[in-house]
Amino acid sequence: MVEAVQDAGVIVTGAGGGIGAALARRFAAEGARVVVNDLDAGRAEAVAGEIGGIAVPGDASAVVGPAREALGGTVDVYCANAGVAFEDGDLGGTLDEYSWATSWDVNLMAHVRAAHALLPDWVERGGGRFVSTVSAAGLLTMIGAPSYSVTKHGAYAFAEWLSLTYRHRGIKVHAICPQGVRTDMLSATGSAGDLVLRPTAIEPEDVAEALFRGIAEDRFLILPHPEVAGFYQARAGDPDRWLATMNHIQQKWEAGR
């Protein structure tokens, strides 16, 4: 058991399935009181019923208020897990305004809105934990998914900013950056995901396990695929070589479409 989360009030967004459901189950198993949030009320209620949690369905951007009330007035951990992914190809054709606007709102601004609602209480209490499900695309990038890649970079940058700004006030931040995970979102990445992500995809429960190891070790960056660390170092050490390698993968994807 991880003492830091026992009896904690926890919100997990996008918890009707996939990584969110795995996180909700793990927090509940560790003794936390869990609010399960999802746009799909039926799925939220199903997971909440399974784990003895509380379903608070709806938009992740507006969940803090009702979830805080459901938890008796205090939120200790917020898991910004809700996300969207689109295979929006490149920018040479028609710009898909919907995928960009939706990605900005769900993948980044929902995190910002949640932090805005949570930070005053956390700063006053001298504690709180913000968990951001980012993706390796937030450290690297993803072919065929510009709106996803760019907004996940933003989510990672926001998590970094939260950590460097508030860690001396007792607030913990974790950024989870997996590659492929066997969820509905992996299917949404289409043929690009099939090429790049599916061969090494892991289970959602593996992501939850990686997070709890990170919590126990008090680590900011959580890498369920350890090899991502090497890719990240290669990107920083020689950007042109890394971009050339990624372009080869792009060409392979284009040839197979």
PDB file of C-alpha atoms in Angstrom:
ATOM      1  CA  MET A   1       0.000   0.000   0.000  1.00  0.00           C
ATOM      2  CA  VAL A   2       1.178   3.538  -0.787  1.00  0.00           C
ATOM      3  CA  GLU A   3       0.645   5.565   2.374  1.00  0.00           C
ATOM      4  CA  ALA A   4       0.470   8.850   0.446  1.00  0.00           C
ATOM      5  CA  VAL A   5      -2.905   7.965  -1.089  1.00  0.00           C
ATOM      6  CA  GLN A   6      -4.647   6.058   1.712  1.00  0.00           C
ATOM      7  CA  ASP A   7      -7.996   7.736   2.461  1.00  0.00           C
ATOM      8  CA  ALA A   8      -7.133  10.486  -0.053  1.00  0.00           C
ATOM      9  CA  GLY A   9      -9.908  12.162  -2.006  1.00  0.00           C
ATOM     10  CA  VAL A  10      -9.109  11.429  -5.652  1.00  0.00           C
ATOM     11  CA  ILE A  11     -10.635  12.591  -8.931  1.00  0.00           C
ATOM     12  CA  VAL A  12      -9.876  10.656 -12.114  1.00  0.00           C
ATOM     13  CA  THR A  13     -11.162  12.152 -15.360  1.00  0.00           C
ATOM     14  CA  GLY A  14     -11.812  10.041 -18.429  1.00  0.00           C
ATOM     15  CA  ALA A  15     -12.166   7.099 -16.061  1.00  0.00           C
ATOM     16  CA  GLY A  16     -14.935   5.218 -17.856  1.00  0.00           C
ATOM     17  CA  GLY A  17     -12.353   2.971 -19.510  1.00  0.00           C
ATOM     18  CA  GLY A  18      -8.727   2.580 -20.501  1.00  0.00           C
ATOM     19  CA  ILE A  19      -5.997   4.233 -18.450  1.00  0.00           C
ATOM     20  CA  GLY A  20      -8.502   6.255 -16.418  1.00  0.00           C
ATOM     21  CA  ALA A  21     -10.399   3.173 -15.269  1.00  0.00           C
ATOM     22  CA  ALA A  22      -7.106   1.451 -14.404  1.00  0.00           C
ATOM     23  CA  LEU A  23      -6.028   4.470 -12.342  1.00  0.00           C
ATOM     24  CA  ALA A  24      -9.383   4.615 -10.561  1.00  0.00           C
ATOM     25  CA  ARG A  25      -9.212   0.911  -9.703  1.00  0.00           C
ATOM     26  CA  ARG A  26      -5.658   1.200  -8.421  1.00  0.00           C
ATOM     27  CA  PHE A  27      -6.352   4.257  -6.257  1.00  0.00           C
ATOM     28  CA  ALA A  28      -9.389   2.506  -4.783  1.00  0.00           C
ATOM     29  CA  ALA A  29      -7.340  -0.642  -4.120  1.00  0.00           C
ATOM     30  CA  GLU A  30      -4.801   1.524  -2.297  1.00  0.00           C
ATOM     31  CA  GLY A  31      -7.515   2.827   0.038  1.00  0.00           C
ATOM     32  CA  ALA A  32      -8.418   6.127  -1.639  1.00  0.00           C
ATOM     33  CA  ARG A  33     -11.910   7.572  -2.022  1.00  0.00           C
ATOM     34  CA  VAL A  34     -12.336   7.929  -5.768  1.00  0.00           C
ATOM     35  CA  VAL A  35     -14.539  10.112  -7.937  1.00  0.00           C
ATOM     36  CA  VAL A  36     -14.945   8.561 -11.382  1.00  0.00           C
ATOM     37  CA  ASN A  37     -15.494  11.183 -14.069  1.00  0.00           C
ATOM     38  CA  ASP A  38     -16.344  10.527 -17.705  1.00  0.00           C
ATOM     39  CA  LEU A  39     -18.488  12.142 -20.388  1.00  0.00           C
ATOM     40  CA  ASP A  40     -20.291   8.802 -20.680  1.00  0.00           C
ATOM     41  CA  ALA A  41     -22.406   8.628 -17.513  1.00  0.00           C
ATOM     42  CA  GLY A  42     -23.086   4.905 -17.904  1.00  0.00           C
ATOM     43  CA  ARG A  43     -19.412   4.041 -18.085  1.00  0.00           C
ATOM     44  CA  ALA A  44     -18.569   6.297 -15.141  1.00  0.00           C
ATOM     45  CA  GLU A  45     -21.274   4.687 -13.032  1.00  0.00           C
ATOM     46  CA  ALA A  46     -20.142   1.187 -13.989  1.00  0.00           C
ATOM     47  CA  VAL A  47     -16.540   1.787 -12.889  1.00  0.00           C
ATOM     48  CA  ALA A  48     -17.644   3.625  -9.739  1.00  0.00           C
ATOM     49  CA  GLY A  49     -19.955   0.753  -8.828  1.00  0.00           C
ATOM     50  CA  GLU A  50     -17.152  -1.748  -9.356  1.00  0.00           C
ATOM     51  CA  ILE A  51     -14.678   0.019  -7.061  1.00  0.00           C
ATOM     52  CA  GLY A  52     -17.003   1.551  -4.479  1.00  0.00           C
ATOM     53  CA  GLY A  53     -16.347   5.023  -5.853  1.00  0.00           C
ATOM     54  CA  ILE A  54     -18.553   7.979  -6.716  1.00  0.00           C
ATOM     55  CA  ALA A  55     -19.607   8.705 -10.282  1.00  0.00           C
ATOM     56  CA  VAL A  56     -19.547  12.386 -11.263  1.00  0.00           C
ATOM     57  CA  PRO A  57     -20.084  12.341 -15.031  1.00  0.00           C
ATOM     58  CA  GLY A  58     -19.656  15.329 -17.319  1.00  0.00           C
ATOM     59  CA  ASP A  59     -17.035  17.594 -18.824  1.00  0.00           C
ATOM     60  CA  ALA A  60     -13.624  17.216 -17.175  1.00  0.00           C
ATOM     61  CA  SER A  61     -13.190  20.995 -17.269  1.00  0.00           C
ATOM     62  CA  ALA A  62     -16.056  21.461 -14.809  1.00  0.00           C
ATOM     63  CA  VAL A  63     -15.704  18.445 -12.538  1.00  0.00           C
ATOM     64  CA  VAL A  64     -13.723  19.894  -9.610  1.00  0.00           C
ATOM     65  CA  GLY A  65     -16.635  21.650  -7.907  1.00  0.00           C
ATOM     66  CA  PRO A  66     -19.150  18.782  -7.840  1.00  0.00           C
ATOM     67  CA  ALA A  67     -16.412  16.213  -7.199  1.00  0.00           C
ATOM     68  CA  ARG A  68     -15.071  18.179  -4.243  1.00  0.00           C
ATOM     69  CA  GLU A  69     -18.575  18.275  -2.782  1.00  0.00           C
ATOM     70  CA  ALA A  70     -18.995  14.528  -3.345  1.00  0.00           C
ATOM     71  CA  LEU A  71     -15.723  13.916  -1.489  1.00  0.00           C
ATOM     72  CA  GLY A  72     -16.827  15.929   1.513  1.00  0.00           C
ATOM     73  CA  GLY A  73     -15.048  19.151   0.656  1.00  0.00           C
ATOM     74  CA  THR A  74     -11.465  18.061   0.023  1.00  0.00           C
ATOM     75  CA  VAL A  75      -9.592  16.900  -3.085  1.00  0.00           C
ATOM     76  CA  ASP A  76      -6.126  15.495  -2.432  1.00  0.00           C
ATOM     77  CA  VAL A  77      -5.265  14.015  -5.843  1.00  0.00           C
ATOM     78  CA  TYR A  78      -6.410  15.090  -9.290  1.00  0.00           C
ATOM     79  CA  CYS A  79      -5.713  12.821 -12.272  1.00  0.00           C
ATOM     80  CA  ALA A  80      -6.022  14.833 -15.485  1.00  0.00           C
ATOM     81  CA  ASN A  81      -6.504  11.785 -17.646  1.00  0.00           C
ATOM     82  CA  ALA A  82      -9.307  12.645 -20.086  1.00  0.00           C
ATOM     83  CA  GLY A  83      -7.934  13.056 -23.595  1.00  0.00           C
ATOM     84  CA  VAL A  84      -8.753  12.923 -27.272  1.00  0.00           C
ATOM     85  CA  ALA A  85      -6.731  11.779 -30.270  1.00  0.00           C
ATOM     86  CA  PHE A  86      -7.282  12.336 -33.976  1.00  0.00           C
ATOM     87  CA  GLU A  87      -5.472  10.980 -36.990  1.00  0.00           C
ATOM     88  CA  ASP A  88      -5.467  14.369 -38.735  1.00  0.00           C
ATOM     89  CA  GLY A  89      -2.634  13.578 -41.125  1.00  0.00           C
ATOM     90  CA  ASP A  90      -0.773  16.723 -42.157  1.00  0.00           C
ATOM     91  CA  LEU A  91      -1.539  20.361 -42.890  1.00  0.00           C
ATOM     92  CA  GLY A  92      -1.368  20.084 -46.657  1.00  0.00           C
ATOM     93  CA  GLY A  93      -5.078  19.507 -47.105  1.00  0.00           C
ATOM     94  CA  THR A  94      -8.091  21.022 -45.393  1.00  0.00           C
ATOM     95  CA  LEU A  95      -7.322  22.198 -41.869  1.00  0.00           C
ATOM     96  CA  ASP A  96      -9.475  20.275 -39.414  1.00  0.00           C
ATOM     97  CA  GLU A  97     -10.490  23.066 -37.050  1.00  0.00           C
ATOM     98  CA  TYR A  98     -12.568  20.666 -34.942  1.00  0.00           C
ATOM     99  CA  SER A  99      -9.686  18.351 -34.087  1.00  0.00           C
ATOM    100  CA  TRP A 100      -7.462  21.285 -33.121  1.00  0.00           C
ATOM    101  CA  ALA A 101     -10.072  23.096 -31.030  1.00  0.00           C
ATOM    102  CA  THR A 102     -11.175  19.912 -29.277  1.00  0.00           C
ATOM    103  CA  SER A 103      -7.605  18.801 -28.622  1.00  0.00           C
ATOM    104  CA  TRP A 104      -6.652  22.151 -27.104  1.00  0.00           C
ATOM    105  CA  ASP A 105      -9.715  22.125 -24.878  1.00  0.00           C
ATOM    106  CA  VAL A 106      -9.507  18.528 -23.639  1.00  0.00           C
ATOM    107  CA  ASN A 107      -5.778  17.746 -23.727  1.00  0.00           C
ATOM    108  CA  LEU A 108      -4.555  21.028 -22.262  1.00  0.00           C
ATOM    109  CA  MET A 109      -7.131  23.557 -21.088  1.00  0.00           C
ATOM    110  CA  ALA A 110      -9.003  21.023 -18.942  1.00  0.00           C
ATOM    111  CA  HIS A 111      -5.732  20.609 -17.003  1.00  0.00           C
ATOM    112  CA  VAL A 112      -5.335  24.366 -16.645  1.00  0.00           C
ATOM    113  CA  ARG A 113      -8.927  24.820 -15.447  1.00  0.00           C
ATOM    114  CA  ALA A 114      -8.590  22.027 -12.907  1.00  0.00           C
ATOM    115  CA  ALA A 115      -5.367  23.452 -11.493  1.00  0.00           C
ATOM    116  CA  HIS A 116      -6.962  26.897 -11.280  1.00  0.00           C
ATOM    117  CA  ALA A 117      -9.790  25.437  -9.204  1.00  0.00           C
ATOM    118  CA  LEU A 118      -7.552  23.294  -6.985  1.00  0.00           C
ATOM    119  CA  LEU A 119      -4.471  25.400  -6.290  1.00  0.00           C
ATOM    120  CA  PRO A 120      -5.877  27.951  -3.816  1.00  0.00           C
ATOM    121  CA  ASP A 121      -6.892  25.177  -1.398  1.00  0.00           C
ATOM    122  CA  TRP A 122      -3.745  23.147  -2.004  1.00  0.00           C
ATOM    123  CA  VAL A 123      -1.456  26.135  -1.406  1.00  0.00           C
ATOM    124  CA  GLU A 124      -3.340  26.987   1.783  1.00  0.00           C
ATOM    125  CA  ARG A 125      -3.110  23.395   3.027  1.00  0.00           C
ATOM    126  CA  GLY A 126       0.479  22.933   1.866  1.00  0.00           C
ATOM    127  CA  GLY A 127      -0.253  19.796  -0.133  1.00  0.00           C
ATOM    128  CA  GLY A 128      -1.932  18.252  -3.140  1.00  0.00           C
ATOM    129  CA  ARG A 129      -1.061  15.934  -6.013  1.00  0.00           C
ATOM    130  CA  PHE A 130      -1.659  16.629  -9.726  1.00  0.00           C
ATOM    131  CA  VAL A 131      -1.276  13.666 -12.079  1.00  0.00           C
ATOM    132  CA  SER A 132      -1.194  14.472 -15.798  1.00  0.00           C
ATOM    133  CA  THR A 133      -1.638  11.684 -18.341  1.00  0.00           C
ATOM    134  CA  VAL A 134       0.474  13.174 -21.112  1.00  0.00           C
ATOM    135  CA  SER A 135       1.813  10.532 -23.552  1.00  0.00           C
ATOM    136  CA  ALA A 136       5.247   9.976 -25.039  1.00  0.00           C
ATOM    137  CA  ALA A 137       3.971  12.251 -27.825  1.00  0.00           C
ATOM    138  CA  GLY A 138       4.361  15.094 -25.329  1.00  0.00           C
ATOM    139  CA  LEU A 139       8.085  14.365 -25.042  1.00  0.00           C
ATOM    140  CA  LEU A 140       8.694  13.272 -28.636  1.00  0.00           C
ATOM    141  CA  THR A 141       5.927  13.604 -31.251  1.00  0.00           C
ATOM    142  CA  MET A 142       3.578  11.350 -33.203  1.00  0.00           C
ATOM    143  CA  ILE A 143       3.354  10.981 -36.959  1.00  0.00           C
ATOM    144  CA  GLY A 144      -0.058  11.623 -38.482  1.00  0.00           C
ATOM    145  CA  ALA A 145      -1.422  13.383 -35.394  1.00  0.00           C
ATOM    146  CA  PRO A 146      -0.432  17.062 -35.313  1.00  0.00           C
ATOM    147  CA  SER A 147      -3.200  18.256 -32.977  1.00  0.00           C
ATOM    148  CA  TYR A 148      -2.500  15.438 -30.525  1.00  0.00           C
ATOM    149  CA  SER A 149       1.275  15.932 -30.596  1.00  0.00           C
ATOM    150  CA  VAL A 150       1.161  19.694 -30.137  1.00  0.00           C
ATOM    151  CA  THR A 151      -1.405  19.711 -27.339  1.00  0.00           C
ATOM    152  CA  LYS A 152       0.332  16.885 -25.495  1.00  0.00           C
ATOM    153  CA  HIS A 153       3.536  18.931 -25.634  1.00  0.00           C
ATOM    154  CA  GLY A 154       1.485  21.679 -24.022  1.00  0.00           C
ATOM    155  CA  ALA A 155       0.179  19.323 -21.328  1.00  0.00           C
ATOM    156  CA  TYR A 156       3.732  18.244 -20.499  1.00  0.00           C
ATOM    157  CA  ALA A 157       4.942  21.843 -20.377  1.00  0.00           C
ATOM    158  CA  PHE A 158       2.071  22.767 -18.068  1.00  0.00           C
ATOM    159  CA  ALA A 159       2.869  19.868 -15.728  1.00  0.00           C
ATOM    160  CA  GLU A 160       6.525  20.985 -15.641  1.00  0.00           C
ATOM    161  CA  TRP A 161       5.464  24.527 -14.844  1.00  0.00           C
ATOM    162  CA  LEU A 162       3.203  23.372 -12.017  1.00  0.00           C
ATOM    163  CA  SER A 163       6.007  21.304 -10.522  1.00  0.00           C
ATOM    164  CA  LEU A 164       8.703  23.963 -10.652  1.00  0.00           C
ATOM    165  CA  THR A 165       6.326  26.640  -9.353  1.00  0.00           C
ATOM    166  CA  TYR A 166       4.662  24.804  -6.472  1.00  0.00           C
ATOM    167  CA  ARG A 167       6.889  21.952  -5.318  1.00  0.00           C
ATOM    168  CA  HIS A 168       8.320  24.007  -2.436  1.00  0.00           C
ATOM    169  CA  ARG A 169       4.727  24.490  -1.241  1.00  0.00           C
ATOM    170  CA  GLY A 170       4.173  20.758  -0.868  1.00  0.00           C
ATOM    171  CA  ILE A 171       2.397  20.137  -4.167  1.00  0.00           C
ATOM    172  CA  LYS A 172       3.434  17.006  -6.059  1.00  0.00           C
ATOM    173  CA  VAL A 173       3.140  16.716  -9.835  1.00  0.00           C
ATOM    174  CA  HIS A 174       3.543  13.621 -11.998  1.00  0.00           C
ATOM    175  CA  ALA A 175       3.576  13.471 -15.812  1.00  0.00           C
ATOM    176  CA  ILE A 176       2.782  10.015 -17.205  1.00  0.00           C
ATOM    177  CA  CYS A 177       4.235   9.543 -20.701  1.00  0.00           C
ATOM    178  CA  PRO A 178       3.491   6.087 -22.137  1.00  0.00           C
ATOM    179  CA  GLN A 179       3.749   5.103 -25.775  1.00  0.00           C
ATOM    180  CA  GLY A 180       1.026   2.729 -27.021  1.00  0.00           C
ATOM    181  CA  VAL A 181      -1.534   1.508 -24.502  1.00  0.00           C
ATOM    182  CA  ARG A 182      -4.261  -0.984 -25.418  1.00  0.00           C
ATOM    183  CA  THR A 183      -7.258   1.338 -25.182  1.00  0.00           C
ATOM    184  CA  ASP A 184      -9.920   2.787 -27.466  1.00  0.00           C
ATOM    185  CA  MET A 185      -7.626   5.770 -28.027  1.00  0.00           C
ATOM    186  CA  LEU A 186      -4.989   3.544 -29.611  1.00  0.00           C
ATOM    187  CA  SER A 187      -7.562   2.557 -32.225  1.00  0.00           C
ATOM    188  CA  ALA A 188      -8.281   6.243 -32.859  1.00  0.00           C
ATOM    189  CA  THR A 189      -4.670   6.786 -33.988  1.00  0.00           C
ATOM    190  CA  GLY A 190      -5.408   4.694 -37.071  1.00  0.00           C
ATOM    191  CA  SER A 191      -2.703   3.384 -39.382  1.00  0.00           C
ATOM    192  CA  ALA A 192      -0.015   5.594 -37.809  1.00  0.00           C
ATOM    193  CA  GLY A 193      -0.704   4.013 -34.437  1.00  0.00           C
ATOM    194  CA  ASP A 194      -0.649   0.568 -35.986  1.00  0.00           C
ATOM    195  CA  LEU A 195       2.845   1.264 -37.338  1.00  0.00           C
ATOM    196  CA  VAL A 196       4.426   3.085 -34.395  1.00  0.00           C
ATOM    197  CA  LEU A 197       2.514   2.238 -31.224  1.00  0.00           C
ATOM    198  CA  ARG A 198       0.755  -1.105 -31.419  1.00  0.00           C
ATOM    199  CA  PRO A 199       3.875  -3.351 -31.606  1.00  0.00           C
ATOM    200  CA  THR A 200       5.000  -2.319 -28.099  1.00  0.00           C
ATOM    201  CA  ALA A 201       1.599  -1.492 -26.600  1.00  0.00           C
ATOM    202  CA  ILE A 202       1.065  -2.278 -22.922  1.00  0.00           C
ATOM    203  CA  GLU A 203      -2.024  -2.700 -20.760  1.00  0.00           C
ATOM    204  CA  PRO A 204      -3.658   0.203 -18.868  1.00  0.00           C
ATOM    205  CA  GLU A 205      -2.841  -1.576 -15.603  1.00  0.00           C
ATOM    206  CA  ASP A 206       0.864  -1.321 -16.473  1.00  0.00           C
ATOM    207  CA  VAL A 207       0.469   2.467 -16.641  1.00  0.00           C
ATOM    208  CA  ALA A 208      -1.186   2.537 -13.214  1.00  0.00           C
ATOM    209  CA  GLU A 209       1.614   0.405 -11.787  1.00  0.00           C
ATOM    210  CA  ALA A 210       4.235   2.771 -13.233  1.00  0.00           C
ATOM    211  CA  LEU A 211       2.465   5.751 -11.658  1.00  0.00           C
ATOM    212  CA  PHE A 212       2.400   4.155  -8.224  1.00  0.00           C
ATOM    213  CA  ARG A 213       6.089   3.326  -8.449  1.00  0.00           C
ATOM    214  CA  GLY A 214       6.658   6.972  -9.309  1.00  0.00           C
ATOM    215  CA  ILE A 215       4.552   8.167  -6.389  1.00  0.00           C
ATOM    216  CA  ALA A 216       6.506   5.916  -4.009  1.00  0.00           C
ATOM    217  CA  GLU A 217       9.796   7.250  -5.406  1.00  0.00           C
ATOM    218  CA  ASP A 218       8.556  10.863  -5.597  1.00  0.00           C
ATOM    219  CA  ARG A 219       9.350  11.157  -9.326  1.00  0.00           C
ATOM    220  CA  PHE A 220       7.908  13.758 -11.698  1.00  0.00           C
ATOM    221  CA  LEU A 221       8.406  11.921 -14.997  1.00  0.00           C
ATOM    222  CA  ILE A 222       6.679   8.544 -15.247  1.00  0.00           C
ATOM    223  CA  LEU A 223       7.783   6.358 -18.183  1.00  0.00           C
ATOM    224  CA  PRO A 224       5.775   3.125 -18.449  1.00  0.00           C
ATOM    225  CA  HIS A 225       7.901   2.407 -21.550  1.00  0.00           C
ATOM    226  CA  PRO A 226      11.449   2.880 -20.162  1.00  0.00           C
ATOM    227  CA  GLU A 227      12.936   3.120 -23.664  1.00  0.00           C
ATOM    228  CA  VAL A 228      11.285   6.520 -24.061  1.00  0.00           C
ATOM    229  CA  ALA A 229      14.050   7.977 -21.884  1.00  0.00           C
ATOM    230  CA  GLY A 230      16.624   7.057 -24.533  1.00  0.00           C
ATOM    231  CA  PHE A 231      14.484   8.487 -27.328  1.00  0.00           C
ATOM    232  CA  TYR A 232      14.068  11.724 -25.359  1.00  0.00           C
ATOM    233  CA  GLN A 233      17.830  11.982 -24.813  1.00  0.00           C
ATOM    234  CA  ALA A 234      18.486  11.347 -28.506  1.00  0.00           C
ATOM    235  CA  ARG A 235      16.009  14.058 -29.470  1.00  0.00           C
ATOM    236  CA  ALA A 236      17.684  16.587 -27.176  1.00  0.00           C
ATOM    237  CA  GLY A 237      21.237  15.561 -28.045  1.00  0.00           C
ATOM    238  CA  ASP A 238      20.948  15.644 -31.838  1.00  0.00           C
ATOM    239  CA  PRO A 239      17.623  17.118 -33.013  1.00  0.00           C
ATOM    240  CA  ASP A 240      18.449  16.913 -36.726  1.00  0.00           C
ATOM    241  CA  ARG A 241      19.377  13.236 -36.580  1.00  0.00           C
ATOM    242  CA  TRP A 242      16.259  12.493 -34.553  1.00  0.00           C
ATOM    243  CA  LEU A 243      14.039  14.411 -36.990  1.00  0.00           C
ATOM    244  CA  ALA A 244      15.605  12.565 -39.925  1.00  0.00           C
ATOM    245  CA  THR A 245      14.816   9.251 -38.237  1.00  0.00           C
ATOM    246  CA  MET A 246      11.237  10.313 -37.598  1.00  0.00           C
ATOM    247  CA  ASN A 247      10.921  11.458 -41.202  1.00  0.00           C
ATOM    248  CA  HIS A 248      11.952   7.990 -42.368  1.00  0.00           C
ATOM    249  CA  ILE A 249       9.097   6.595 -40.262  1.00  0.00           C
ATOM    250  CA  GLN A 250       6.793   9.205 -41.807  1.00  0.00           C
ATOM    251  CA  GLN A 251       7.827   8.080 -45.295  1.00  0.00           C
ATOM    252  CA  LYS A 252       7.246   4.445 -44.379  1.00  0.00           C
ATOM    253  CA  TRP A 253       3.773   5.329 -43.140  1.00  0.00           C
ATOM    254  CA  GLU A 254       2.967   7.283 -46.306  1.00  0.00           C
ATOM    255  CA  ALA A 255       4.135   4.428 -48.509  1.00  0.00           C
ATOM    256  CA  GLY A 256       1.883   1.975 -46.705  1.00  0.00           C
ATOM    257  CA  ARG A 257      -1.300   4.042 -46.743  1.00  0.00           C
TER     258      ARG A 257
END
